[in-house]
Amino acid sequence: MADLDPISAVHQAVEDRLKVFFPKWHMEPVPAVLTLQEFTTLMGRTPWIGIAWTGFTPDAKSGRQLHGSHVLRLTMALKNPGRGGRFTGDQHAPGLYPAFATLIGALQGHTLPGHGTIAITKADQSFADGYGDKSVALGIVEISVGPQAFSAPFGALADAPAFVALVATYETSDGATVTDTISMGSP
């Protein structure tokens, strides 16, 4: 049922876009905050980009159907044996600054069909506390993708196994409790 999951779909769309510009870089989903052990494991596959979904920011006027933007954090890590080369790049390996410029240029303002438009919300250098390799350079780029409705279409949900109905119970302004049942196959 991965095709029903809007988070996985946005993640995959961002990764597909990045692979065009970073074809030799390792990419994978990562937690928003990496442990030192996770980070050390990933450093064996540099250069890499970790993609973390950090949340969903709803629009103020969403109503009953949630609309808003997905927020993702992209962590870039690379190694370069030259102390200056880790930032500017050289004949040995890519540098952090050119990688930042490429990633920002590839994503800012790009529309992912069905998901919304990408906006860079922050780009910054970073570090891994406790990791002492001086050839490593790290960067964080935070993006927003939207606006998008955070739900699957009812037609797709109707095809999901064992999905019979959507039931919502809520209180009205006068204190009455209302239950709304939407059976699949009916509007």
Backbone as ProteinMPNN parsed JSONL, in Angstrom:
{"seq_chain_A": "MADLDPISAVHQAVEDRLKVFFPKWHMEPVPAVLTLQEFTTLMGRTPWIGIAWTGFTPDAKSGRQLHGSHVLRLTMALKNPGRGGRFTGDQHAPGLYPAFATLIGALQGHTLPGHGTIAITKADQSFADGYGDKSVALGIVEISVGPQAFSAPFGALADAPAFVALVATYETSDGATVTDTISMGSP", "coords_chain_A": {"N_chain_A": [[0.809, -1.195, 0.0], [2.143, 1.16, -0.422], [1.739, 3.074, -2.365], [-0.331, 4.559, -1.389], [0.645, 6.182, 0.532], [1.408, 9.381, 1.354], [3.76, 10.539, 2.365], [5.925, 8.82, 1.731], [5.685, 9.009, -1.028], [6.307, 11.726, -1.594], [8.921, 11.803, -0.602], [10.175, 9.982, -2.393], [9.829, 11.343, -4.815], [11.412, 13.644, -4.417], [13.92, 12.431, -4.079], [14.204, 11.224, -6.625], [14.444, 13.513, -8.206], [16.867, 14.563, -7.223], [18.684, 12.542, -7.959], [19.125, 12.978, -10.644], [20.943, 15.067, -10.702], [22.911, 14.284, -8.955], [24.139, 11.689, -9.674], [25.992, 9.729, -8.849], [25.996, 9.7, -6.152], [25.246, 8.291, -2.982], [22.012, 7.718, -1.738], [19.479, 7.777, 0.751], [16.677, 7.106, 2.975], [16.73, 8.714, 6.123], [16.771, 9.166, 9.727], [15.54, 12.237, 11.211], [17.336, 13.253, 13.044], [20.486, 12.009, 13.331], [22.064, 9.261, 14.965], [25.358, 8.873, 16.355], [26.387, 6.383, 15.662], [24.744, 5.649, 13.453], [25.479, 7.703, 11.703], [28.244, 7.2, 11.386], [28.161, 4.725, 10.084], [26.948, 5.485, 7.644], [28.962, 7.135, 6.662], [30.72, 5.449, 5.479], [29.901, 5.267, 2.905], [30.31, 7.547, 1.332], [30.211, 10.025, -1.31], [27.129, 11.077, 0.236], [23.565, 11.588, 0.462], [21.211, 12.069, 2.841], [17.785, 11.685, 3.374], [15.295, 13.075, 5.227], [12.037, 13.05, 6.477], [10.52, 15.57, 8.174], [8.148, 16.578, 9.018], [4.795, 17.925, 8.634], [3.381, 20.861, 7.606], [0.456, 22.351, 8.222], [-1.864, 24.276, 6.253], [-3.404, 27.296, 7.302], [-6.12, 27.447, 6.768], [-7.205, 24.867, 6.327], [-9.495, 23.266, 6.828], [-11.706, 20.423, 6.792], [-10.302, 18.675, 5.182], [-6.973, 18.064, 5.227], [-4.577, 20.339, 4.189], [-1.401, 21.439, 3.101], [2.153, 21.726, 3.573], [4.831, 19.477, 3.049], [7.706, 18.943, 5.058], [11.094, 18.543, 4.715], [14.376, 17.351, 5.559], [17.507, 17.497, 4.211], [20.506, 15.884, 4.402], [23.79, 16.344, 3.596], [26.806, 14.671, 3.026], [30.278, 14.438, 2.635], [33.579, 13.327, 1.747], [36.883, 14.514, 1.51], [40.246, 14.373, 0.881], [41.848, 16.652, 0.894], [42.278, 19.414, 2.988], [41.182, 22.006, 2.449], [39.845, 21.3, 0.175], [37.62, 19.838, 0.91], [35.609, 21.65, 1.227], [35.633, 23.36, -1.065], [36.105, 21.654, -3.162], [38.104, 19.596, -5.349], [40.537, 17.953, -7.495], [40.418, 15.482, -6.332], [37.967, 14.915, -5.033], [34.435, 15.806, -4.644], [33.33, 19.06, -3.424], [31.831, 20.68, -0.55], [30.639, 23.25, -0.905], [30.214, 23.567, -3.79], [28.454, 21.391, -3.988], [26.297, 22.225, -2.386], [25.447, 24.438, -3.962], [24.642, 23.132, -6.302], [22.605, 21.398, -5.376], [20.729, 23.231, -4.303], [20.135, 24.732, -6.605], [18.989, 22.702, -8.15], [16.651, 22.086, -6.793], [15.175, 24.385, -5.759], [12.199, 26.018, -6.399], [11.374, 24.059, -8.168], [8.761, 22.132, -9.484], [7.122, 19.341, -8.3], [5.236, 17.068, -9.847], [1.942, 16.534, -8.772], [2.614, 16.852, -6.13], [3.519, 19.392, -5.386], [5.38, 22.504, -5.142], [8.869, 22.934, -4.652], [10.506, 24.592, -2.034], [13.395, 26.078, -0.796], [14.132, 26.292, 2.534], [16.126, 26.558, 4.368], [19.67, 26.504, 4.413], [22.699, 25.204, 5.427], [25.939, 24.751, 6.973], [27.096, 21.906, 8.831], [27.884, 19.689, 11.604], [29.197, 16.683, 13.057], [28.915, 15.739, 16.172], [31.412, 14.257, 18.015], [32.474, 12.804, 15.956], [35.487, 12.491, 14.428], [36.839, 12.833, 11.943], [38.731, 14.794, 9.905], [38.505, 15.159, 7.206], [35.946, 15.298, 6.413], [32.997, 16.928, 5.289], [29.972, 18.508, 6.056], [26.559, 19.229, 5.316], [23.354, 20.781, 5.678], [20.206, 20.948, 4.229], [17.114, 22.321, 4.297], [13.846, 21.76, 3.181], [10.654, 22.67, 1.817], [7.72, 21.227, 0.579], [4.995, 21.764, -1.348], [1.843, 23.465, -1.959], [-0.124, 20.692, -0.761], [-2.679, 18.204, -0.566], [-3.124, 16.268, 2.29], [-3.853, 13.383, 2.093], [-5.223, 10.333, 0.821], [-6.849, 9.73, -2.311], [-10.353, 8.925, -2.242], [-11.123, 6.911, -3.99], [-8.787, 5.403, -4.336], [-8.406, 4.522, -1.728], [-10.631, 2.928, -1.459], [-9.911, 0.68, -2.806], [-8.162, -0.491, -1.116], [-7.271, -3.307, 0.864], [-9.654, -4.677, 3.095], [-10.714, -2.235, 3.816], [-13.449, -0.524, 4.757], [-15.067, 1.7, 5.55], [-14.933, 5.216, 6.328], [-14.979, 6.706, 9.39], [-15.879, 9.424, 11.306], [-16.035, 11.162, 14.327], [-17.221, 13.995, 15.95], [-17.521, 17.054, 17.886], [-20.015, 19.561, 17.751], [-20.41, 23.186, 17.633], [-22.517, 23.735, 19.367], [-22.336, 21.767, 21.249], [-23.321, 19.255, 20.611], [-22.842, 15.845, 19.65], [-21.645, 14.493, 16.704], [-21.639, 11.933, 14.32], [-20.023, 10.984, 11.46], [-20.237, 8.974, 8.694], [-18.556, 7.629, 6.024], [-19.064, 5.604, 3.467], [-17.292, 3.435, 1.332], [-17.486, 3.804, -2.152], [-19.627, 5.453, -2.214], [-20.41, 8.933, -2.601]], "CA_chain_A": [[0.0, 0.0, 0.0], [3.03, 2.316, -0.427], [1.214, 4.112, -3.241], [-1.312, 5.348, -0.647], [1.362, 6.929, 1.554], [1.886, 10.637, 0.78], [5.118, 10.846, 2.822], [6.839, 8.05, 0.88], [5.602, 9.521, -2.396], [7.081, 12.974, -1.661], [10.328, 11.415, -0.429], [10.658, 9.381, -3.638], [9.879, 12.385, -5.845], [12.598, 14.467, -4.143], [15.095, 11.605, -4.383], [14.309, 11.09, -8.086], [14.966, 14.788, -8.716], [18.278, 14.68, -6.848], [19.494, 11.563, -8.688], [19.479, 13.559, -11.94], [22.083, 15.956, -10.507], [23.902, 13.587, -8.126], [23.937, 10.287, -10.056], [26.932, 8.804, -8.193], [25.884, 9.851, -4.699], [24.372, 7.355, -2.272], [20.868, 8.391, -1.111], [18.568, 6.895, 1.475], [15.934, 7.744, 4.063], [17.424, 8.731, 7.41], [16.014, 9.905, 10.742], [15.823, 13.675, 11.208], [18.567, 13.401, 13.828], [21.238, 10.762, 13.249], [22.965, 8.913, 16.059], [26.745, 8.786, 15.903], [26.552, 5.08, 15.021], [24.127, 5.744, 12.122], [26.306, 8.588, 10.907], [29.488, 6.493, 11.076], [27.83, 3.721, 9.073], [26.732, 6.173, 6.368], [30.211, 7.72, 6.175], [31.386, 4.429, 4.66], [29.326, 5.328, 1.553], [30.328, 8.934, 0.851], [29.318, 11.063, -0.805], [25.747, 10.649, 0.393], [22.506, 12.514, 0.861], [20.166, 11.442, 3.636], [16.524, 12.42, 3.243], [14.451, 12.866, 6.405], [10.768, 13.778, 6.556], [10.475, 16.107, 9.536], [6.805, 16.957, 9.413], [3.829, 18.471, 7.688], [2.892, 22.134, 8.106], [-0.871, 22.578, 7.65], [-2.325, 25.619, 5.937], [-4.305, 27.791, 8.348], [-7.525, 27.283, 6.378], [-7.345, 23.525, 5.766], [-10.834, 22.69, 6.94], [-11.745, 18.999, 7.126], [-9.245, 17.967, 4.458], [-5.707, 18.693, 5.581], [-3.73, 20.845, 3.117], [-0.217, 22.088, 3.637], [3.441, 21.424, 2.947], [5.759, 18.535, 3.672], [8.995, 19.532, 5.408], [12.136, 17.522, 4.673], [15.748, 17.773, 5.831], [18.487, 16.775, 3.408], [21.846, 15.947, 4.985], [24.837, 15.995, 2.625], [28.095, 14.368, 3.639], [31.292, 14.035, 1.679], [34.96, 13.282, 2.232], [37.89, 14.968, 0.575], [41.496, 14.352, 1.648], [42.408, 17.992, 1.009], [41.542, 20.167, 4.016], [40.364, 23.018, 1.79], [39.051, 20.648, -0.859], [36.337, 19.336, 1.415], [34.623, 22.718, 1.058], [35.598, 23.92, -2.419], [36.27, 20.601, -4.152], [39.356, 19.557, -6.101], [40.623, 16.796, -8.383], [40.232, 14.24, -5.572], [36.584, 14.649, -4.624], [33.589, 17.011, -4.661], [33.358, 19.927, -2.256], [30.534, 20.988, 0.028], [30.029, 24.446, -1.488], [29.597, 23.263, -5.087], [27.316, 20.477, -3.78], [25.2, 23.095, -1.952], [24.966, 25.221, -5.106], [23.95, 22.219, -7.214], [21.371, 20.93, -4.748], [19.787, 24.353, -4.226], [19.695, 25.021, -7.965], [18.157, 21.602, -8.651], [15.387, 21.963, -6.075], [14.415, 25.614, -5.529], [11.201, 26.376, -7.395], [11.0, 22.934, -9.029], [7.462, 21.555, -9.151], [6.995, 17.887, -8.348], [3.84, 16.833, -10.229], [1.112, 15.857, -7.779], [3.084, 17.083, -4.76], [3.696, 20.811, -5.116], [6.628, 23.155, -5.521], [9.908, 22.877, -3.624], [11.106, 25.845, -1.574], [14.484, 25.909, 0.164], [13.832, 27.113, 3.709], [17.371, 26.773, 5.108], [20.851, 25.774, 3.964], [23.693, 25.515, 6.447], [26.931, 23.73, 7.287], [26.787, 21.196, 10.061], [28.97, 18.876, 12.129], [28.76, 15.494, 13.789], [29.584, 15.755, 17.464], [32.033, 12.977, 18.338], [33.082, 12.21, 14.761], [36.699, 13.299, 14.343], [37.525, 12.818, 10.653], [38.873, 16.171, 9.407], [38.277, 15.214, 5.761], [34.498, 15.268, 6.208], [32.221, 18.172, 5.281], [28.542, 18.219, 6.192], [25.627, 20.316, 5.077], [21.928, 20.519, 5.877], [19.301, 21.776, 3.445], [15.725, 22.043, 4.659], [12.95, 22.129, 2.092], [9.21, 22.559, 1.985], [7.103, 20.797, -0.676], [3.552, 21.915, -1.254], [0.838, 22.854, -1.087], [-0.656, 19.388, -1.127], [-3.651, 17.61, 0.355], [-2.514, 15.147, 3.007], [-4.774, 12.253, 2.15], [-5.315, 9.58, -0.424], [-8.192, 9.848, -2.88], [-11.227, 7.859, -1.765], [-11.105, 5.799, -4.936], [-7.629, 4.564, -4.031], [-8.656, 3.87, -0.439], [-11.658, 1.913, -1.642], [-9.249, -0.521, -3.292], [-7.305, -1.039, -0.065], [-7.877, -4.482, 1.489], [-10.349, -4.58, 4.379], [-11.136, -0.871, 4.122], [-14.885, -0.519, 4.537], [-15.649, 3.041, 5.675], [-14.233, 6.214, 7.12], [-15.912, 7.184, 10.393], [-15.36, 10.531, 12.095], [-16.942, 11.668, 15.346], [-16.757, 15.303, 16.405], [-18.516, 17.866, 18.58], [-20.361, 20.82, 17.088], [-20.29, 24.351, 18.516], [-23.574, 23.731, 20.387], [-22.082, 20.668, 22.172], [-23.855, 17.986, 20.121], [-21.871, 14.946, 19.069], [-22.067, 14.048, 15.378], [-20.805, 10.907, 13.708], [-20.134, 11.035, 9.988], [-19.718, 7.752, 8.119], [-18.423, 7.657, 4.567], [-18.858, 4.253, 2.958], [-16.63, 3.421, 0.049], [-18.4, 3.624, -3.267], [-20.617, 6.528, -2.231], [-19.758, 10.23, -2.445]], "C_chain_A": [[0.854, 1.261, 0.0], [2.503, 3.427, -1.312], [0.153, 4.97, -2.551], [-0.658, 6.291, 0.36], [1.937, 8.226, 0.984], [3.313, 10.99, 1.208], [6.132, 10.111, 1.955], [6.849, 8.582, -0.544], [6.4, 10.815, -2.56], [8.571, 12.675, -1.536], [10.894, 10.898, -1.745], [10.778, 10.421, -4.749], [11.093, 13.292, -5.656], [13.859, 13.682, -4.489], [15.291, 11.444, -5.886], [14.867, 12.365, -8.708], [16.46, 14.916, -8.421], [19.175, 13.732, -7.644], [19.91, 12.057, -10.069], [20.776, 14.363, -11.815], [23.211, 15.329, -9.694], [23.851, 12.086, -8.431], [24.851, 9.294, -9.332], [26.875, 8.891, -6.676], [24.926, 8.802, -4.148], [23.247, 8.167, -1.613], [20.007, 7.372, -0.399], [17.794, 7.679, 2.526], [16.747, 7.652, 5.353], [16.504, 9.39, 8.439], [16.397, 11.388, 10.689], [17.092, 13.998, 11.989], [19.259, 12.038, 13.834], [22.022, 10.511, 14.53], [24.378, 8.844, 15.492], [26.996, 7.457, 15.189], [25.947, 5.078, 13.612], [24.994, 6.584, 11.193], [27.59, 7.888, 10.473], [29.256, 5.431, 10.005], [27.672, 4.37, 7.705], [28.024, 6.758, 5.81], [31.042, 6.713, 5.385], [30.906, 4.457, 3.218], [29.343, 6.745, 0.976], [30.653, 8.986, -0.628], [27.885, 10.548, -0.72], [24.83, 11.811, 0.75], [21.451, 11.704, 1.6], [18.919, 12.308, 3.57], [15.628, 12.061, 4.432], [13.181, 13.694, 6.273], [10.657, 14.261, 7.986], [9.093, 16.577, 9.951], [5.964, 17.473, 8.262], [3.283, 19.748, 8.319], [1.547, 22.422, 7.457], [-1.098, 24.052, 7.303], [-3.336, 26.026, 6.999], [-5.769, 27.525, 8.031], [-7.786, 25.902, 5.767], [-8.771, 23.007, 5.786], [-10.741, 21.215, 7.271], [-10.708, 18.196, 6.367], [-7.948, 18.729, 4.658], [-4.913, 19.061, 4.331], [-2.523, 21.504, 3.765], [1.018, 21.67, 2.883], [4.221, 20.412, 3.761], [7.067, 19.267, 3.952], [10.013, 18.388, 5.474], [13.496, 18.141, 4.967], [16.676, 16.869, 5.031], [19.853, 16.976, 4.047], [22.838, 15.48, 3.934], [26.125, 15.724, 3.388], [29.064, 13.925, 2.552], [32.646, 14.045, 2.352], [35.863, 13.778, 1.121], [39.199, 15.055, 1.355], [42.155, 15.722, 1.791], [41.598, 18.813, 1.992], [40.655, 21.246, 3.4], [39.426, 22.412, 0.769], [37.723, 20.128, -0.372], [35.242, 20.391, 1.285], [34.502, 23.18, -0.391], [35.693, 22.867, -3.515], [37.627, 20.697, -4.832], [39.367, 18.306, -6.96], [40.37, 15.472, -7.659], [38.767, 13.901, -5.305], [35.774, 15.945, -4.695], [33.755, 17.821, -3.378], [31.949, 20.268, -1.81], [29.871, 22.191, -0.654], [29.465, 24.197, -2.881], [28.397, 22.314, -4.968], [26.088, 21.263, -3.313], [24.59, 23.821, -3.146], [24.165, 24.352, -6.071], [22.604, 21.794, -6.638], [20.325, 22.046, -4.696], [19.247, 24.683, -5.613], [18.76, 23.962, -8.526], [16.767, 21.595, -8.024], [14.553, 23.243, -6.007], [13.486, 25.933, -6.699], [10.779, 25.253, -8.314], [9.662, 22.365, -8.547], [7.499, 20.043, -9.343], [5.534, 17.589, -8.665], [3.086, 16.02, -9.167], [1.495, 16.138, -6.343], [3.23, 18.558, -4.416], [5.075, 21.294, -5.527], [7.596, 23.147, -4.347], [10.397, 24.285, -3.316], [12.221, 25.504, -0.592], [14.169, 26.828, 1.337], [15.078, 27.376, 4.552], [18.471, 25.947, 4.467], [21.995, 26.189, 4.873], [24.734, 24.401, 6.518], [26.539, 23.066, 8.596], [28.029, 20.45, 10.533], [28.363, 17.673, 12.834], [29.571, 15.429, 15.076], [30.114, 14.355, 17.78], [32.665, 12.281, 17.155], [34.278, 13.075, 14.388], [37.412, 13.337, 13.007], [37.536, 14.222, 10.05], [38.68, 16.278, 7.896], [36.793, 15.272, 5.404], [33.926, 16.685, 6.198], [30.748, 17.796, 5.257], [27.709, 19.453, 5.909], [24.198, 19.849, 5.278], [21.151, 21.479, 4.987], [17.888, 21.361, 3.83], [14.832, 22.573, 3.547], [11.499, 21.958, 2.521], [8.648, 22.182, 0.613], [5.593, 20.927, -0.52], [3.076, 23.093, -2.077], [0.301, 21.549, -1.659], [-1.703, 18.979, -0.112], [-2.989, 16.397, 0.986], [-3.537, 14.034, 3.184], [-4.707, 11.529, 0.823], [-6.708, 9.777, -0.992], [-9.045, 8.672, -2.449], [-11.271, 6.679, -2.714], [-9.954, 4.846, -4.654], [-7.83, 3.835, -2.706], [-9.685, 2.761, -0.569], [-11.049, 0.597, -2.122], [-8.375, -1.179, -2.232], [-8.006, -2.234, 0.581], [-8.486, -4.152, 2.848], [-10.726, -3.15, 4.753], [-12.605, -0.751, 3.764], [-15.454, 0.896, 4.552], [-14.722, 3.929, 6.493], [-15.252, 6.795, 8.084], [-15.229, 8.282, 11.196], [-16.432, 10.987, 13.071], [-16.369, 12.98, 15.862], [-17.894, 16.032, 17.104], [-18.762, 19.14, 17.798], [-20.283, 21.952, 18.111], [-21.368, 24.382, 19.604], [-23.445, 22.543, 21.353], [-22.613, 19.327, 21.73], [-22.714, 17.144, 19.523], [-22.444, 14.408, 17.758], [-21.085, 12.995, 14.888], [-21.082, 10.914, 12.216], [-19.481, 9.774, 9.442], [-19.713, 7.872, 6.613], [-18.105, 6.24, 4.119], [-18.207, 4.326, 1.593], [-17.639, 3.115, -1.045], [-19.507, 4.656, -3.293], [-19.913, 7.855, -1.987], [-19.886, 10.792, -1.043]], "O_chain_A": [[0.368, 2.328, 0.375], [2.776, 4.6, -1.058], [-0.225, 6.014, -3.083], [-1.34, 7.112, 0.974], [2.879, 8.17, 0.193], [4.011, 11.682, 0.467], [7.099, 10.715, 1.49], [7.893, 8.607, -1.195], [7.097, 10.985, -3.56], [9.385, 13.227, -2.275], [11.969, 11.322, -2.17], [11.724, 10.383, -5.536], [11.737, 13.669, -6.635], [14.767, 14.216, -5.125], [16.419, 11.52, -6.373], [15.674, 12.303, -9.636], [17.229, 15.336, -9.286], [20.309, 14.084, -7.968], [20.924, 11.616, -10.609], [21.611, 14.34, -12.72], [24.348, 15.8, -9.746], [23.552, 11.29, -7.541], [24.501, 8.119, -9.219], [27.641, 8.213, -5.991], [23.921, 8.471, -4.777], [23.515, 9.197, -0.995], [19.824, 6.25, -0.872], [18.196, 8.773, 2.921], [17.374, 6.63, 5.632], [15.563, 10.092, 8.068], [17.46, 11.741, 10.178], [17.833, 14.914, 11.631], [18.691, 11.043, 14.284], [22.579, 11.44, 15.114], [24.561, 8.765, 14.277], [27.742, 7.415, 14.211], [26.562, 4.564, 12.678], [25.215, 6.221, 10.038], [27.98, 7.979, 9.308], [30.085, 5.265, 9.11], [28.2, 3.866, 6.714], [28.167, 6.865, 4.592], [31.98, 7.103, 4.69], [31.451, 3.738, 2.38], [28.455, 7.096, 0.199], [31.305, 8.081, -1.15], [27.476, 9.692, -1.504], [25.255, 12.849, 1.259], [20.872, 10.769, 1.048], [18.998, 13.53, 3.699], [15.253, 10.903, 4.619], [13.237, 14.891, 5.993], [10.694, 13.457, 8.918], [8.882, 16.937, 11.109], [6.365, 17.456, 7.098], [2.778, 19.719, 9.441], [1.493, 22.709, 6.261], [-0.588, 24.949, 7.974], [-4.048, 25.177, 7.536], [-6.58, 27.392, 8.947], [-8.519, 25.794, 4.784], [-9.202, 22.363, 4.83], [-9.808, 20.789, 7.952], [-10.27, 17.148, 6.841], [-7.843, 19.902, 4.298], [-4.61, 18.198, 3.508], [-2.623, 22.061, 4.858], [0.954, 21.306, 1.709], [4.27, 20.477, 4.99], [7.485, 20.117, 3.166], [9.82, 17.403, 6.188], [13.737, 19.309, 4.661], [16.638, 15.644, 5.154], [20.306, 18.108, 4.214], [22.744, 14.358, 3.437], [26.485, 16.474, 4.295], [28.716, 13.142, 1.667], [32.841, 14.681, 3.387], [35.638, 13.497, -0.056], [39.262, 15.734, 2.38], [42.94, 15.932, 2.716], [40.378, 18.912, 1.865], [39.496, 21.386, 3.79], [38.341, 22.938, 0.52], [36.788, 19.989, -1.159], [34.061, 20.048, 1.238], [33.393, 23.372, -0.89], [35.393, 23.154, -4.674], [38.226, 21.771, -4.88], [38.331, 17.665, -7.139], [40.132, 14.451, -8.305], [38.377, 12.734, -5.347], [36.336, 17.036, -4.792], [34.26, 17.318, -2.374], [30.995, 20.163, -2.581], [28.677, 22.154, -0.948], [28.325, 24.584, -3.142], [27.444, 22.411, -5.741], [24.974, 21.013, -3.775], [23.372, 23.823, -3.326], [23.137, 24.779, -6.596], [21.586, 21.826, -7.329], [19.159, 21.816, -5.016], [18.045, 24.89, -5.782], [17.844, 24.276, -9.287], [15.807, 21.149, -8.653], [13.336, 23.187, -6.183], [13.928, 26.095, -7.837], [9.912, 25.453, -9.164], [9.462, 22.146, -7.353], [7.861, 19.542, -10.408], [4.669, 17.836, -7.825], [3.542, 14.963, -8.731], [0.793, 15.718, -5.424], [3.074, 18.932, -3.254], [5.834, 20.577, -6.178], [7.198, 23.329, -3.197], [10.669, 25.072, -4.223], [12.013, 24.728, 0.341], [13.961, 28.025, 1.143], [15.095, 28.306, 5.359], [18.236, 24.821, 4.028], [22.238, 27.38, 5.071], [24.454, 23.254, 6.169], [25.747, 23.606, 9.369], [29.098, 20.566, 9.932], [27.176, 17.652, 13.161], [30.758, 15.105, 15.065], [29.353, 13.388, 17.808], [33.332, 11.261, 17.329], [34.118, 14.253, 14.069], [38.531, 13.848, 12.948], [36.484, 14.773, 9.724], [38.692, 17.384, 7.357], [36.433, 15.293, 4.227], [34.323, 17.532, 6.998], [30.332, 16.889, 4.536], [28.105, 20.576, 6.224], [23.874, 18.679, 5.075], [21.408, 22.683, 4.99], [17.515, 20.195, 3.705], [15.029, 23.677, 3.039], [11.175, 21.214, 3.446], [9.052, 22.751, -0.401], [4.989, 20.279, 0.334], [3.863, 23.665, -2.832], [0.277, 21.338, -2.871], [-1.631, 19.356, 1.058], [-2.366, 15.592, 0.294], [-4.019, 13.782, 4.288], [-4.196, 12.053, -0.168], [-7.659, 9.971, -0.235], [-8.547, 7.556, -2.302], [-11.444, 5.544, -2.27], [-10.117, 3.628, -4.722], [-7.467, 2.666, -2.575], [-9.611, 1.759, 0.143], [-11.603, -0.474, -1.875], [-7.9, -2.299, -2.424], [-9.212, -2.181, 0.823], [-7.89, -3.43, 3.648], [-11.029, -2.887, 5.917], [-12.97, -0.865, 2.594], [-16.235, 1.26, 3.672], [-13.86, 3.459, 7.237], [-16.28, 7.32, 7.656], [-14.126, 8.09, 11.707], [-17.59, 11.175, 12.697], [-15.181, 13.07, 16.174], [-19.066, 15.688, 16.946], [-17.833, 19.73, 17.247], [-20.111, 21.71, 19.306], [-21.16, 24.988, 20.655], [-24.329, 22.324, 22.181], [-22.379, 18.331, 22.415], [-21.755, 17.679, 18.968], [-23.578, 13.931, 17.709], [-19.87, 13.141, 15.021], [-22.231, 10.857, 11.777], [-18.302, 9.528, 9.695], [-20.734, 8.179, 5.997], [-17.01, 5.734, 4.361], [-18.543, 5.194, 0.787], [-18.526, 2.277, -0.881], [-20.253, 4.743, -4.269], [-18.929, 7.907, -1.249], [-19.383, 11.881, -0.767]]}, "name": "protein", "num_of_chains": 1, "seq": "MADLDPISAVHQAVEDRLKVFFPKWHMEPVPAVLTLQEFTTLMGRTPWIGIAWTGFTPDAKSGRQLHGSHVLRLTMALKNPGRGGRFTGDQHAPGLYPAFATLIGALQGHTLPGHGTIAITKADQSFADGYGDKSVALGIVEISVGPQAFSAPFGALADAPAFVALVATYETSDGATVTDTISMGSP"}
